[in-house]
Protein backbone atom coordinates (compact mmCIF):
# COMPACT_ATOMS: atom_id res chain seq x y z
CA UNK A 1 0.00 0.00 0.00
CA UNK A 2 1.20 3.54 -0.69
CA UNK A 3 1.99 5.01 2.70
CA UNK A 4 2.37 8.49 1.29
CA UNK A 5 -1.38 9.06 0.89
CA UNK A 6 -3.06 11.03 3.71
CA UNK A 7 -4.65 8.92 6.48
CA UNK A 8 -8.29 9.52 5.49
CA UNK A 9 -7.57 8.53 1.89
CA UNK A 10 -5.71 5.38 2.98
CA UNK A 11 -8.47 4.45 5.40
CA UNK A 12 -11.13 4.88 2.71
CA UNK A 13 -9.08 2.81 0.24
CA UNK A 14 -8.66 0.06 2.87
CA UNK A 15 -12.38 0.20 3.67
CA UNK A 16 -13.24 -0.38 -0.01
CA UNK A 17 -11.07 -3.53 -0.09
CA UNK A 18 -12.35 -4.78 3.27
CA UNK A 19 -15.99 -4.21 2.24
CA UNK A 20 -15.39 -6.33 -0.89
CA UNK A 21 -14.14 -9.20 1.29
CA UNK A 22 -17.05 -8.79 3.73
CA UNK A 23 -19.44 -8.97 0.76
CA UNK A 24 -17.92 -12.30 -0.27
CA UNK A 25 -18.48 -13.60 3.28
CA UNK A 26 -22.13 -12.51 3.00
CA UNK A 27 -22.51 -14.48 -0.27
CA UNK A 28 -20.65 -17.53 1.10
CA UNK A 29 -22.91 -17.81 4.17
CA UNK A 30 -25.95 -17.65 1.87
CA UNK A 31 -24.53 -20.31 -0.48
CA UNK A 32 -23.90 -22.67 2.43
CA UNK A 33 -27.53 -22.17 3.47
CA UNK A 34 -26.89 -22.15 7.26
CA UNK A 35 -27.92 -18.63 8.19
CA UNK A 36 -27.79 -19.03 11.99
CA UNK A 37 -30.59 -16.51 12.58
CA UNK A 38 -30.74 -14.90 16.04
CA UNK A 39 -33.66 -12.68 17.09
CA UNK A 40 -32.33 -9.46 18.68
CA UNK A 41 -35.71 -7.76 19.10
CA UNK A 42 -38.97 -7.05 17.31
CA UNK A 43 -38.39 -7.15 13.53
CA UNK A 44 -34.67 -7.21 14.33
CA UNK A 45 -32.53 -10.20 13.32
CA UNK A 46 -28.89 -11.15 13.03
CA UNK A 47 -27.32 -13.92 10.94
CA UNK A 48 -23.96 -15.65 10.67
CA UNK A 49 -23.26 -13.29 7.76
CA UNK A 50 -23.78 -10.19 9.95
CA UNK A 51 -21.46 -11.62 12.63
CA UNK A 52 -18.69 -12.86 10.33
CA UNK A 53 -18.65 -9.83 8.01
CA UNK A 54 -18.31 -7.54 11.04
CA UNK A 55 -15.43 -9.60 12.44
CA UNK A 56 -13.64 -9.39 9.07
CA UNK A 57 -14.09 -5.60 8.85
CA UNK A 58 -13.12 -4.78 12.43
CA UNK A 59 -10.15 -7.17 12.56
CA UNK A 60 -8.77 -5.89 9.24
CA UNK A 61 -9.15 -2.18 10.00
CA UNK A 62 -7.95 -2.37 13.61
CA UNK A 63 -4.85 -4.36 12.63
CA UNK A 64 -3.81 -1.57 10.25
CA UNK A 65 -5.15 1.42 12.20
CA UNK A 66 -4.89 0.41 15.88
CA UNK A 67 -5.93 3.76 17.37
CA UNK A 68 -9.21 4.03 15.46
CA UNK A 69 -12.49 3.92 17.35
CA UNK A 70 -14.61 1.39 15.42
CA UNK A 71 -18.27 0.85 16.32
CA UNK A 72 -20.10 -2.07 14.72
CA UNK A 73 -23.78 -2.96 14.81
CA UNK A 74 -23.38 -6.49 16.14
CA UNK A 75 -22.35 -7.40 19.68
CA UNK A 76 -19.53 -9.89 19.97
CA UNK A 77 -20.55 -11.72 23.17
CA UNK A 78 -17.48 -13.97 23.30
CA UNK A 79 -15.14 -10.99 22.59
CA UNK A 80 -13.67 -13.20 19.88
CA UNK A 81 -11.11 -11.21 17.90
CA UNK A 82 -9.34 -14.14 16.19
CA UNK A 83 -10.43 -14.45 12.58
CA UNK A 84 -9.40 -16.79 9.75
CA UNK A 85 -6.27 -15.43 8.05
CA UNK A 86 -8.06 -14.95 4.72
CA UNK A 87 -10.46 -12.49 6.41
CA UNK A 88 -7.54 -10.19 7.29
CA UNK A 89 -7.36 -7.77 4.40
CA UNK A 90 -4.36 -5.47 3.94
CA UNK A 91 -5.05 -4.37 0.34
CA UNK A 92 -6.21 -0.86 -0.47
CA UNK A 93 -8.18 0.22 -3.54
CA UNK A 94 -5.73 1.74 -6.02
CA UNK A 95 -8.16 4.24 -7.57
CA UNK A 96 -9.18 5.60 -4.16
CA UNK A 97 -5.53 5.93 -3.07
CA UNK A 98 -5.06 8.52 -5.84
CA UNK A 99 -7.81 10.83 -4.53
CA UNK A 100 -6.97 14.40 -3.57
CA UNK A 101 -7.53 14.75 0.14
CA UNK A 102 -9.32 18.00 1.06
CA UNK A 103 -7.06 20.40 3.00
CA UNK A 104 -9.40 20.31 6.00
CA UNK A 105 -8.74 16.55 6.44
CA UNK A 106 -4.98 16.51 5.85
CA UNK A 107 -4.04 16.76 9.53
CA UNK A 108 -6.54 14.18 10.81
CA UNK A 109 -5.07 11.56 13.17
CA UNK A 110 -6.38 8.05 13.93
CA UNK A 111 -7.56 9.19 17.36
CA UNK A 112 -9.82 11.81 15.72
CA UNK A 113 -11.75 9.24 13.66
CA UNK A 114 -14.86 7.17 14.45
CA UNK A 115 -15.71 4.37 12.01
CA UNK A 116 -19.32 3.13 11.97
CA UNK A 117 -19.77 -0.39 10.58
CA UNK A 118 -22.99 -2.03 9.43
CA UNK A 119 -21.69 -5.42 8.25
CA UNK A 120 -25.00 -6.28 6.58
CA UNK A 121 -27.68 -3.68 5.98
CA UNK A 122 -31.00 -5.18 4.94
CA UNK A 123 -30.91 -8.30 7.11
CA UNK A 124 -34.68 -8.75 6.69
CA UNK A 125 -34.23 -8.85 2.91
CA UNK A 126 -31.21 -11.18 3.25
CA UNK A 127 -33.13 -13.75 5.30
CA UNK A 128 -36.12 -13.53 2.97
CA UNK A 129 -33.79 -13.84 -0.03
CA UNK A 130 -32.54 -17.11 1.49
CA UNK A 131 -36.08 -18.37 1.46
CA UNK A 132 -36.38 -17.78 -2.25
CA UNK A 133 -33.07 -19.44 -3.10
CA UNK A 134 -34.62 -22.75 -2.09
CA UNK A 135 -35.62 -23.77 -5.59
CA UNK A 136 -37.53 -26.86 -4.53
CA UNK A 137 -41.11 -25.77 -3.69
CA UNK A 138 -41.31 -28.33 -0.86
CA UNK A 139 -38.09 -26.97 0.72
CA UNK A 140 -39.37 -23.42 0.21
CA UNK A 141 -42.67 -24.22 1.90
CA UNK A 142 -40.84 -25.81 4.83
CA UNK A 143 -38.63 -22.75 5.23
CA UNK A 144 -41.63 -20.46 5.01
CA UNK A 145 -43.27 -22.29 7.90
CA UNK A 146 -40.05 -22.02 9.91
CA UNK A 147 -39.87 -18.23 9.46
CA UNK A 148 -42.05 -16.77 12.22
CA UNK A 149 -41.44 -13.25 10.96
CA UNK A 150 -42.52 -13.54 7.34
CA UNK A 151 -46.15 -12.82 6.60
CA UNK A 152 -48.12 -14.29 3.70
CA UNK A 153 -48.23 -10.82 2.09
CA UNK A 154 -44.43 -10.67 2.08
CA UNK A 155 -44.15 -14.20 0.83
CA UNK A 156 -46.37 -13.37 -2.14
CA UNK A 157 -44.51 -10.14 -2.87
CA UNK A 158 -41.27 -12.14 -2.76
CA UNK A 159 -42.60 -14.50 -5.38
CA UNK A 160 -43.49 -11.54 -7.60
CA UNK A 161 -40.14 -9.84 -7.08
CA UNK A 162 -38.23 -12.47 -9.05
CA UNK A 163 -36.17 -13.18 -5.94
CA UNK A 164 -34.71 -9.68 -6.21
CA UNK A 165 -34.55 -8.65 -2.56
CA UNK A 166 -30.93 -9.76 -2.24
CA UNK A 167 -29.99 -6.68 -4.29
CA UNK A 168 -31.16 -4.57 -1.33
CA UNK A 169 -28.40 -5.98 0.89
CA UNK A 170 -25.31 -3.80 1.45
CA UNK A 171 -22.18 -3.60 3.62
CA UNK A 172 -21.71 -0.11 5.06
CA UNK A 173 -18.59 1.60 6.40
CA UNK A 174 -18.79 5.25 7.48
CA UNK A 175 -15.82 7.41 8.49
CA UNK A 176 -16.57 10.36 10.78
CA UNK A 177 -14.28 13.20 11.88
CA UNK A 178 -15.41 15.83 14.40
CA UNK A 179 -18.80 14.07 14.55
CA UNK A 180 -19.37 14.53 10.79
CA UNK A 181 -19.40 11.77 8.14
CA UNK A 182 -16.55 12.64 5.75
CA UNK A 183 -16.08 9.40 3.79
CA UNK A 184 -18.01 6.21 3.23
CA UNK A 185 -18.42 2.91 1.44
CA UNK A 186 -21.56 1.08 0.27
CA UNK A 187 -20.76 -2.40 -1.02
CA UNK A 188 -23.56 -4.28 -2.76
CA UNK A 189 -22.68 -8.01 -2.75
CA UNK A 190 -25.49 -9.12 -5.09
CA UNK A 191 -25.24 -6.41 -7.75
CA UNK A 192 -25.03 -8.15 -11.13
CA UNK A 193 -22.99 -6.76 -14.01
CA UNK A 194 -21.01 -7.92 -17.04
CA UNK A 195 -17.33 -6.90 -17.10
CA UNK A 196 -15.25 -7.78 -20.19
CA UNK A 197 -17.91 -10.29 -21.24
CA UNK A 198 -17.82 -12.03 -17.83
CA UNK A 199 -20.67 -12.07 -15.30
CA UNK A 200 -19.66 -10.27 -12.10
CA UNK A 201 -21.38 -10.18 -8.70
CA UNK A 202 -20.91 -7.22 -6.38
CA UNK A 203 -19.85 -3.59 -6.65
CA UNK A 204 -18.46 -0.99 -4.27
CA UNK A 205 -19.52 2.66 -4.15
CA UNK A 206 -17.40 5.20 -2.25
CA UNK A 207 -17.34 8.90 -1.52
CA UNK A 208 -15.00 11.41 0.09
CA UNK A 209 -16.00 14.91 1.09
CA UNK A 210 -14.83 17.56 -1.43
CA UNK A 211 -13.04 14.88 -3.49
CA UNK A 212 -15.82 12.96 -5.21
CA UNK A 213 -17.67 9.69 -5.49
CA UNK A 214 -17.12 6.52 -7.51
CA UNK A 215 -18.16 2.95 -8.22
CA UNK A 216 -21.47 3.76 -9.93
CA UNK A 217 -22.87 5.83 -12.80
CA UNK A 218 -24.59 8.88 -11.41
CA UNK A 219 -27.83 9.94 -13.07
CA UNK A 220 -30.07 13.01 -12.92
CA UNK A 221 -32.99 12.78 -10.48
CA UNK A 222 -36.34 11.65 -11.88
CA UNK A 223 -38.62 14.38 -13.34
CA UNK A 224 -41.39 13.71 -10.84
CA UNK A 225 -41.18 13.21 -7.06
CA UNK A 226 -40.30 9.56 -6.45
CA UNK A 227 -39.86 8.61 -2.80
CA UNK A 228 -38.01 5.59 -1.48
CA UNK A 229 -38.85 4.15 1.94
CA UNK A 230 -38.87 1.03 4.11
CA UNK A 231 -40.52 -2.21 3.05
CA UNK A 232 -40.03 -4.11 6.30
CA UNK A 233 -40.29 -1.57 9.17
CA UNK A 234 -43.37 0.50 8.41
CA UNK A 235 -45.86 1.87 10.96
CA UNK A 236 -48.60 4.55 11.03
CA UNK A 237 -46.11 7.44 11.48
CA UNK A 238 -44.00 6.24 8.54
CA UNK A 239 -47.15 6.05 6.38
CA UNK A 240 -48.36 9.51 7.51
CA UNK A 241 -45.04 11.08 6.46
CA UNK A 242 -45.32 9.43 3.05
CA UNK A 243 -48.90 10.57 2.52
CA UNK A 244 -48.11 14.27 3.04
CA UNK A 245 -45.30 14.27 0.43
CA UNK A 246 -47.70 14.04 -2.54
CA UNK A 247 -45.24 11.83 -4.42
CA UNK A 248 -45.88 10.49 -7.90
CA UNK A 249 -44.50 7.11 -6.80
CA UNK A 250 -43.36 5.37 -3.63
CA UNK A 251 -40.69 2.66 -3.80
CA UNK A 252 -40.59 0.26 -0.84
CA UNK A 253 -37.16 -1.32 -0.58
CA UNK A 254 -34.88 -2.69 2.13
CA UNK A 255 -31.82 -1.13 3.77
CA UNK A 256 -30.61 2.44 4.28
CA UNK A 257 -27.63 1.81 1.98
CA UNK A 258 -29.80 0.62 -0.91
CA UNK A 259 -32.18 3.58 -0.60
CA UNK A 260 -29.28 6.04 -0.78
CA UNK A 261 -28.01 4.11 -3.83
CA UNK A 262 -31.40 4.71 -5.45
CA UNK A 263 -30.96 8.45 -4.84
CA UNK A 264 -27.43 8.40 -6.28
CA UNK A 265 -28.56 6.54 -9.40
CA UNK A 266 -31.60 8.70 -10.17
CA UNK A 267 -34.26 6.08 -9.33
CA UNK A 268 -35.69 8.19 -6.51
CA UNK A 269 -35.25 11.77 -5.35
CA UNK A 270 -36.19 11.65 -1.65
CA UNK A 271 -35.79 9.02 1.13
CA UNK A 272 -38.30 9.35 3.96
CA UNK A 273 -38.41 7.20 7.12
CA UNK A 274 -40.31 8.82 10.01
CA UNK A 275 -39.38 6.21 12.60
CA UNK A 276 -36.52 5.65 15.07
CA UNK A 277 -35.39 2.21 13.71
CA UNK A 278 -32.24 3.33 11.83
CA UNK A 279 -28.98 3.66 13.78
CA UNK A 280 -25.73 5.60 13.26
CA UNK A 281 -24.11 2.69 11.36
CA UNK A 282 -27.03 2.71 8.90
CA UNK A 283 -26.57 6.35 7.92
CA UNK A 284 -22.91 7.35 8.46
CA UNK A 285 -21.45 5.82 5.27
CA UNK A 286 -24.49 6.58 3.05
CA UNK A 287 -24.65 10.19 4.34
CA UNK A 288 -20.96 10.75 3.55
CA UNK A 289 -21.36 9.50 -0.03
CA UNK A 290 -24.64 11.32 -0.64
CA UNK A 291 -23.25 14.64 0.57
CA UNK A 292 -20.05 14.18 -1.50
CA UNK A 293 -22.45 13.80 -4.47
CA UNK A 294 -24.37 17.01 -3.65
CA UNK A 295 -27.23 15.52 -1.61
CA UNK A 296 -28.24 15.85 2.02
CA UNK A 297 -29.27 13.41 4.81
CA UNK A 298 -30.75 14.62 8.11
CA UNK A 299 -33.48 13.70 10.58
CA UNK A 300 -37.07 14.52 9.60
CA UNK A 301 -36.82 17.97 11.21
CA UNK A 302 -33.76 18.85 9.11
CA UNK A 303 -31.03 18.51 11.75
CA UNK A 304 -27.84 16.64 10.95
CA UNK A 305 -27.04 13.64 13.13
CA UNK A 306 -23.73 13.66 15.01
CA UNK A 307 -21.39 10.69 14.72
CA UNK A 308 -19.10 11.05 17.74
CA UNK A 309 -18.32 7.83 19.64
CA UNK A 310 -20.49 8.83 22.60
CA UNK A 311 -23.61 9.64 20.54
CA UNK A 312 -26.62 7.43 21.16
CA UNK A 313 -26.94 4.74 18.48
CA UNK A 314 -30.57 5.22 17.35
CA UNK A 315 -31.48 7.91 14.81
CA UNK A 316 -34.43 8.78 17.01
CA UNK A 317 -35.92 11.46 14.75
CA UNK A 318 -35.99 9.32 11.61
CA UNK A 319 -34.27 9.87 8.28
CA UNK A 320 -34.93 12.35 5.50
CA UNK A 321 -32.51 12.43 2.58
CA UNK A 322 -32.66 14.05 -0.84
CA UNK A 323 -30.54 14.35 -3.95
CA UNK A 324 -30.24 18.12 -3.56
CA UNK A 325 -30.94 20.98 -1.16
CA UNK A 326 -34.15 22.16 -2.85
CA UNK A 327 -35.82 18.75 -2.66
CA UNK A 328 -34.61 18.34 0.90
CA UNK A 329 -36.16 21.70 1.86
CA UNK A 330 -39.41 20.75 0.11
CA UNK A 331 -39.65 17.45 1.97
CA UNK A 332 -38.90 19.03 5.36
CA UNK A 333 -41.55 21.69 4.75
CA UNK A 334 -44.16 18.99 4.15
CA UNK A 335 -43.68 17.19 7.50
CA UNK A 336 -46.50 18.34 9.82
CA UNK A 337 -45.68 19.65 13.30
CA UNK A 338 -47.68 16.92 15.05
CA UNK A 339 -45.64 14.23 13.31
CA UNK A 340 -42.40 15.87 14.46
CA UNK A 341 -43.77 16.00 18.01
CA UNK A 342 -44.97 12.40 17.87
CA UNK A 343 -41.46 11.23 16.95
CA UNK A 344 -39.79 13.48 19.54
CA UNK A 345 -42.03 12.00 22.24
CA UNK A 346 -41.48 8.36 21.25
N1 LIG B 1 -37.22 -1.37 13.72
C1 LIG B 1 -35.98 -1.67 13.36
N2 LIG B 1 -35.26 -2.58 14.06
C2 LIG B 1 -34.00 -2.88 13.70
N3 LIG B 1 -33.36 -2.35 12.65
C3 LIG B 1 -34.01 -1.45 11.93
C4 LIG B 1 -35.36 -1.07 12.24
N4 LIG B 1 -35.74 -0.17 11.32
C5 LIG B 1 -34.70 0.01 10.50
N5 LIG B 1 -33.64 -0.76 10.85
C6 LIG B 1 -32.31 -0.81 10.23
O1 LIG B 1 -32.28 0.20 9.26
C7 LIG B 1 -32.19 -0.37 7.95
C8 LIG B 1 -33.08 0.41 7.02
O2 LIG B 1 -34.42 0.19 7.39
P1 LIG B 1 -35.51 -0.26 6.32
O3 LIG B 1 -34.95 -1.38 5.50
O4 LIG B 1 -36.68 -0.65 7.14
O5 LIG B 1 -35.71 0.97 5.51
C9 LIG B 1 -32.64 -1.80 8.13
O6 LIG B 1 -32.14 -2.60 7.11
C10 LIG B 1 -32.09 -2.12 9.50
O7 LIG B 1 -30.68 -2.32 9.40
P2 LIG B 1 -30.06 -3.83 9.47
O8 LIG B 1 -30.66 -4.60 8.36
O9 LIG B 1 -28.61 -3.53 9.28
O10 LIG B 1 -30.39 -4.34 10.84
MG1 LIG C 1 -29.61 -5.31 12.18
MG1 LIG D 1 -28.52 -1.52 8.85
MG1 LIG E 1 -26.95 -4.57 9.81
XYZ file of C-alpha atoms and ligand atoms in Angstrom:
376
model
C 0.000 0.000 0.000
C 1.200 3.543 -0.690
C 1.991 5.013 2.699
C 2.365 8.494 1.286
C -1.382 9.064 0.885
C -3.063 11.030 3.712
C -4.647 8.925 6.480
C -8.292 9.516 5.490
C -7.570 8.528 1.889
C -5.706 5.377 2.981
C -8.468 4.453 5.396
C -11.135 4.883 2.706
C -9.077 2.810 0.240
C -8.656 0.063 2.873
C -12.382 0.203 3.666
C -13.242 -0.379 -0.010
C -11.071 -3.533 -0.091
C -12.351 -4.781 3.268
C -15.987 -4.213 2.236
C -15.387 -6.329 -0.888
C -14.139 -9.201 1.295
C -17.053 -8.793 3.731
C -19.438 -8.971 0.756
C -17.916 -12.300 -0.272
C -18.483 -13.599 3.280
C -22.133 -12.513 3.001
C -22.506 -14.484 -0.268
C -20.649 -17.529 1.105
C -22.911 -17.809 4.166
C -25.950 -17.650 1.872
C -24.529 -20.312 -0.476
C -23.897 -22.673 2.435
C -27.526 -22.170 3.471
C -26.893 -22.150 7.261
C -27.916 -18.631 8.185
C -27.785 -19.033 11.990
C -30.594 -16.515 12.584
C -30.744 -14.897 16.044
C -33.655 -12.683 17.087
C -32.325 -9.455 18.683
C -35.714 -7.758 19.099
C -38.973 -7.055 17.309
C -38.385 -7.153 13.526
C -34.674 -7.212 14.326
C -32.532 -10.202 13.322
C -28.887 -11.153 13.026
C -27.320 -13.917 10.944
C -23.957 -15.651 10.673
C -23.256 -13.289 7.761
C -23.776 -10.186 9.946
C -21.465 -11.620 12.627
C -18.694 -12.862 10.328
C -18.653 -9.825 8.013
C -18.314 -7.538 11.038
C -15.425 -9.605 12.437
C -13.637 -9.388 9.073
C -14.090 -5.601 8.846
C -13.124 -4.778 12.432
C -10.150 -7.174 12.558
C -8.766 -5.890 9.238
C -9.150 -2.184 10.004
C -7.954 -2.366 13.614
C -4.852 -4.359 12.627
C -3.807 -1.570 10.252
C -5.145 1.424 12.196
C -4.887 0.411 15.879
C -5.928 3.758 17.366
C -9.213 4.025 15.455
C -12.493 3.925 17.347
C -14.611 1.389 15.425
C -18.269 0.851 16.322
C -20.098 -2.070 14.721
C -23.784 -2.958 14.811
C -23.380 -6.488 16.141
C -22.347 -7.400 19.681
C -19.533 -9.893 19.968
C -20.553 -11.718 23.172
C -17.481 -13.965 23.297
C -15.144 -10.993 22.589
C -13.667 -13.197 19.881
C -11.105 -11.214 17.903
C -9.345 -14.140 16.191
C -10.430 -14.450 12.577
C -9.401 -16.791 9.745
C -6.274 -15.425 8.046
C -8.064 -14.948 4.720
C -10.461 -12.486 6.414
C -7.544 -10.193 7.293
C -7.357 -7.766 4.402
C -4.365 -5.468 3.939
C -5.045 -4.365 0.336
C -6.212 -0.860 -0.467
C -8.179 0.222 -3.536
C -5.731 1.744 -6.025
C -8.161 4.241 -7.569
C -9.182 5.602 -4.164
C -5.525 5.927 -3.072
C -5.062 8.515 -5.845
C -7.814 10.829 -4.532
C -6.969 14.397 -3.573
C -7.529 14.755 0.141
C -9.322 18.002 1.057
C -7.062 20.404 2.999
C -9.396 20.309 5.999
C -8.740 16.549 6.442
C -4.984 16.514 5.854
C -4.045 16.763 9.529
C -6.544 14.177 10.814
C -5.068 11.561 13.174
C -6.378 8.049 13.934
C -7.559 9.188 17.365
C -9.823 11.808 15.718
C -11.755 9.237 13.664
C -14.856 7.175 14.454
C -15.708 4.368 12.009
C -19.325 3.134 11.970
C -19.771 -0.387 10.578
C -22.989 -2.028 9.433
C -21.690 -5.419 8.248
C -24.996 -6.279 6.581
C -27.678 -3.677 5.983
C -30.999 -5.175 4.936
C -30.907 -8.295 7.111
C -34.675 -8.754 6.694
C -34.228 -8.851 2.913
C -31.214 -11.180 3.254
C -33.129 -13.750 5.298
C -36.124 -13.531 2.966
C -33.790 -13.840 -0.028
C -32.543 -17.111 1.487
C -36.082 -18.367 1.457
C -36.377 -17.781 -2.253
C -33.068 -19.436 -3.097
C -34.620 -22.746 -2.091
C -35.622 -23.772 -5.590
C -37.530 -26.855 -4.527
C -41.113 -25.766 -3.687
C -41.313 -28.335 -0.857
C -38.092 -26.971 0.719
C -39.371 -23.423 0.207
C -42.671 -24.221 1.896
C -40.844 -25.812 4.833
C -38.628 -22.752 5.230
C -41.631 -20.459 5.006
C -43.268 -22.293 7.896
C -40.049 -22.024 9.912
C -39.868 -18.231 9.464
C -42.045 -16.769 12.222
C -41.439 -13.246 10.959
C -42.517 -13.543 7.345
C -46.154 -12.817 6.595
C -48.118 -14.291 3.698
C -48.233 -10.818 2.086
C -44.428 -10.665 2.083
C -44.147 -14.202 0.825
C -46.371 -13.374 -2.144
C -44.509 -10.140 -2.865
C -41.267 -12.140 -2.755
C -42.597 -14.502 -5.382
C -43.488 -11.541 -7.599
C -40.141 -9.845 -7.083
C -38.232 -12.465 -9.050
C -36.171 -13.178 -5.939
C -34.708 -9.677 -6.214
C -34.550 -8.647 -2.556
C -30.927 -9.759 -2.239
C -29.987 -6.678 -4.286
C -31.155 -4.568 -1.333
C -28.401 -5.985 0.889
C -25.308 -3.803 1.445
C -22.180 -3.601 3.615
C -21.715 -0.106 5.063
C -18.591 1.604 6.398
C -18.791 5.245 7.483
C -15.819 7.409 8.494
C -16.568 10.362 10.778
C -14.282 13.202 11.877
C -15.411 15.826 14.402
C -18.802 14.069 14.548
C -19.368 14.529 10.788
C -19.401 11.770 8.136
C -16.551 12.644 5.749
C -16.085 9.405 3.790
C -18.014 6.214 3.229
C -18.423 2.907 1.441
C -21.555 1.085 0.271
C -20.758 -2.398 -1.016
C -23.564 -4.277 -2.765
C -22.684 -8.015 -2.755
C -25.493 -9.122 -5.085
C -25.244 -6.413 -7.753
C -25.035 -8.149 -11.133
C -22.987 -6.764 -14.011
C -21.005 -7.918 -17.042
C -17.334 -6.896 -17.104
C -15.251 -7.784 -20.189
C -17.906 -10.291 -21.238
C -17.815 -12.027 -17.827
C -20.674 -12.068 -15.299
C -19.664 -10.274 -12.097
C -21.376 -10.183 -8.698
C -20.912 -7.216 -6.381
C -19.853 -3.593 -6.649
C -18.463 -0.986 -4.275
C -19.523 2.656 -4.149
C -17.395 5.195 -2.251
C -17.340 8.901 -1.516
C -14.996 11.407 0.090
C -15.996 14.907 1.091
C -14.829 17.557 -1.430
C -13.038 14.876 -3.488
C -15.816 12.960 -5.207
C -17.675 9.689 -5.489
C -17.121 6.516 -7.513
C -18.157 2.945 -8.222
C -21.468 3.757 -9.926
C -22.867 5.832 -12.799
C -24.593 8.882 -11.412
C -27.833 9.945 -13.071
C -30.072 13.007 -12.918
C -32.988 12.780 -10.475
C -36.340 11.650 -11.881
C -38.624 14.375 -13.338
C -41.386 13.709 -10.837
C -41.177 13.207 -7.061
C -40.302 9.558 -6.450
C -39.856 8.607 -2.802
C -38.006 5.592 -1.477
C -38.855 4.147 1.939
C -38.870 1.034 4.114
C -40.516 -2.211 3.051
C -40.025 -4.105 6.298
C -40.285 -1.570 9.165
C -43.370 0.500 8.413
C -45.861 1.867 10.964
C -48.596 4.551 11.028
C -46.112 7.440 11.477
C -44.002 6.241 8.542
C -47.146 6.052 6.384
C -48.358 9.508 7.506
C -45.041 11.083 6.461
C -45.317 9.427 3.052
C -48.903 10.573 2.518
C -48.106 14.270 3.036
C -45.298 14.267 0.434
C -47.701 14.043 -2.542
C -45.243 11.834 -4.416
C -45.883 10.495 -7.899
C -44.499 7.111 -6.805
C -43.361 5.372 -3.626
C -40.690 2.664 -3.797
C -40.592 0.261 -0.842
C -37.162 -1.322 -0.581
C -34.878 -2.688 2.131
C -31.825 -1.128 3.774
C -30.612 2.438 4.284
C -27.632 1.815 1.978
C -29.796 0.625 -0.906
C -32.183 3.578 -0.597
C -29.277 6.038 -0.778
C -28.015 4.111 -3.828
C -31.398 4.712 -5.448
C -30.956 8.453 -4.838
C -27.432 8.403 -6.283
C -28.559 6.538 -9.397
C -31.604 8.695 -10.168
C -34.262 6.082 -9.333
C -35.694 8.192 -6.511
C -35.252 11.768 -5.348
C -36.194 11.647 -1.648
C -35.789 9.024 1.125
C -38.304 9.354 3.955
C -38.405 7.198 7.116
C -40.315 8.816 10.011
C -39.379 6.214 12.604
C -36.517 5.651 15.070
C -35.395 2.208 13.714
C -32.245 3.334 11.829
C -28.981 3.658 13.782
C -25.732 5.599 13.264
C -24.109 2.690 11.364
C -27.033 2.712 8.895
C -26.573 6.349 7.919
C -22.906 7.350 8.456
C -21.451 5.820 5.267
C -24.490 6.581 3.050
C -24.649 10.187 4.337
C -20.962 10.754 3.546
C -21.364 9.495 -0.032
C -24.640 11.316 -0.637
C -23.247 14.636 0.571
C -20.054 14.176 -1.505
C -22.450 13.798 -4.471
C -24.371 17.008 -3.653
C -27.233 15.518 -1.609
C -28.245 15.851 2.019
C -29.266 13.413 4.808
C -30.750 14.617 8.109
C -33.481 13.701 10.583
C -37.073 14.523 9.595
C -36.822 17.973 11.215
C -33.761 18.854 9.109
C -31.027 18.514 11.751
C -27.836 16.645 10.948
C -27.043 13.642 13.132
C -23.727 13.661 15.014
C -21.395 10.687 14.718
C -19.097 11.048 17.739
C -18.320 7.831 19.640
C -20.488 8.831 22.602
C -23.608 9.642 20.544
C -26.619 7.425 21.159
C -26.939 4.741 18.482
C -30.566 5.216 17.349
C -31.484 7.910 14.813
C -34.430 8.777 17.010
C -35.918 11.461 14.753
C -35.992 9.324 11.615
C -34.267 9.874 8.278
C -34.930 12.354 5.503
C -32.505 12.434 2.580
C -32.656 14.049 -0.836
C -30.538 14.352 -3.945
C -30.240 18.121 -3.560
C -30.940 20.978 -1.164
C -34.153 22.156 -2.852
C -35.819 18.750 -2.664
C -34.612 18.340 0.900
C -36.156 21.704 1.860
C -39.408 20.752 0.111
C -39.653 17.450 1.970
C -38.905 19.030 5.362
C -41.548 21.693 4.747
C -44.163 18.989 4.151
C -43.679 17.189 7.500
C -46.499 18.343 9.817
C -45.677 19.649 13.303
C -47.682 16.915 15.052
C -45.642 14.231 13.312
C -42.395 15.865 14.463
C -43.765 16.002 18.009
C -44.966 12.399 17.874
C -41.456 11.233 16.954
C -39.787 13.477 19.542
C -42.033 11.999 22.237
C -41.484 8.361 21.246
N -37.217 -1.365 13.722
C -35.984 -1.670 13.362
N -35.264 -2.585 14.059
C -34.001 -2.884 13.704
N -33.358 -2.351 12.653
C -34.011 -1.447 11.927
C -35.357 -1.068 12.240
N -35.744 -0.173 11.324
C -34.700 0.006 10.505
N -33.643 -0.757 10.855
C -32.313 -0.806 10.233
O -32.276 0.204 9.256
C -32.185 -0.370 7.948
C -33.077 0.407 7.017
O -34.421 0.192 7.389
P -35.508 -0.261 6.318
O -34.946 -1.376 5.502
O -36.678 -0.651 7.141
O -35.713 0.966 5.512
C -32.637 -1.795 8.127
O -32.137 -2.598 7.112
C -32.089 -2.118 9.498
O -30.680 -2.319 9.399
P -30.059 -3.826 9.467
O -30.661 -4.604 8.364
O -28.611 -3.531 9.284
O -30.392 -4.338 10.840
Mg -29.614 -5.305 12.180
Mg -28.517 -1.516 8.848
Mg -26.954 -4.566 9.812
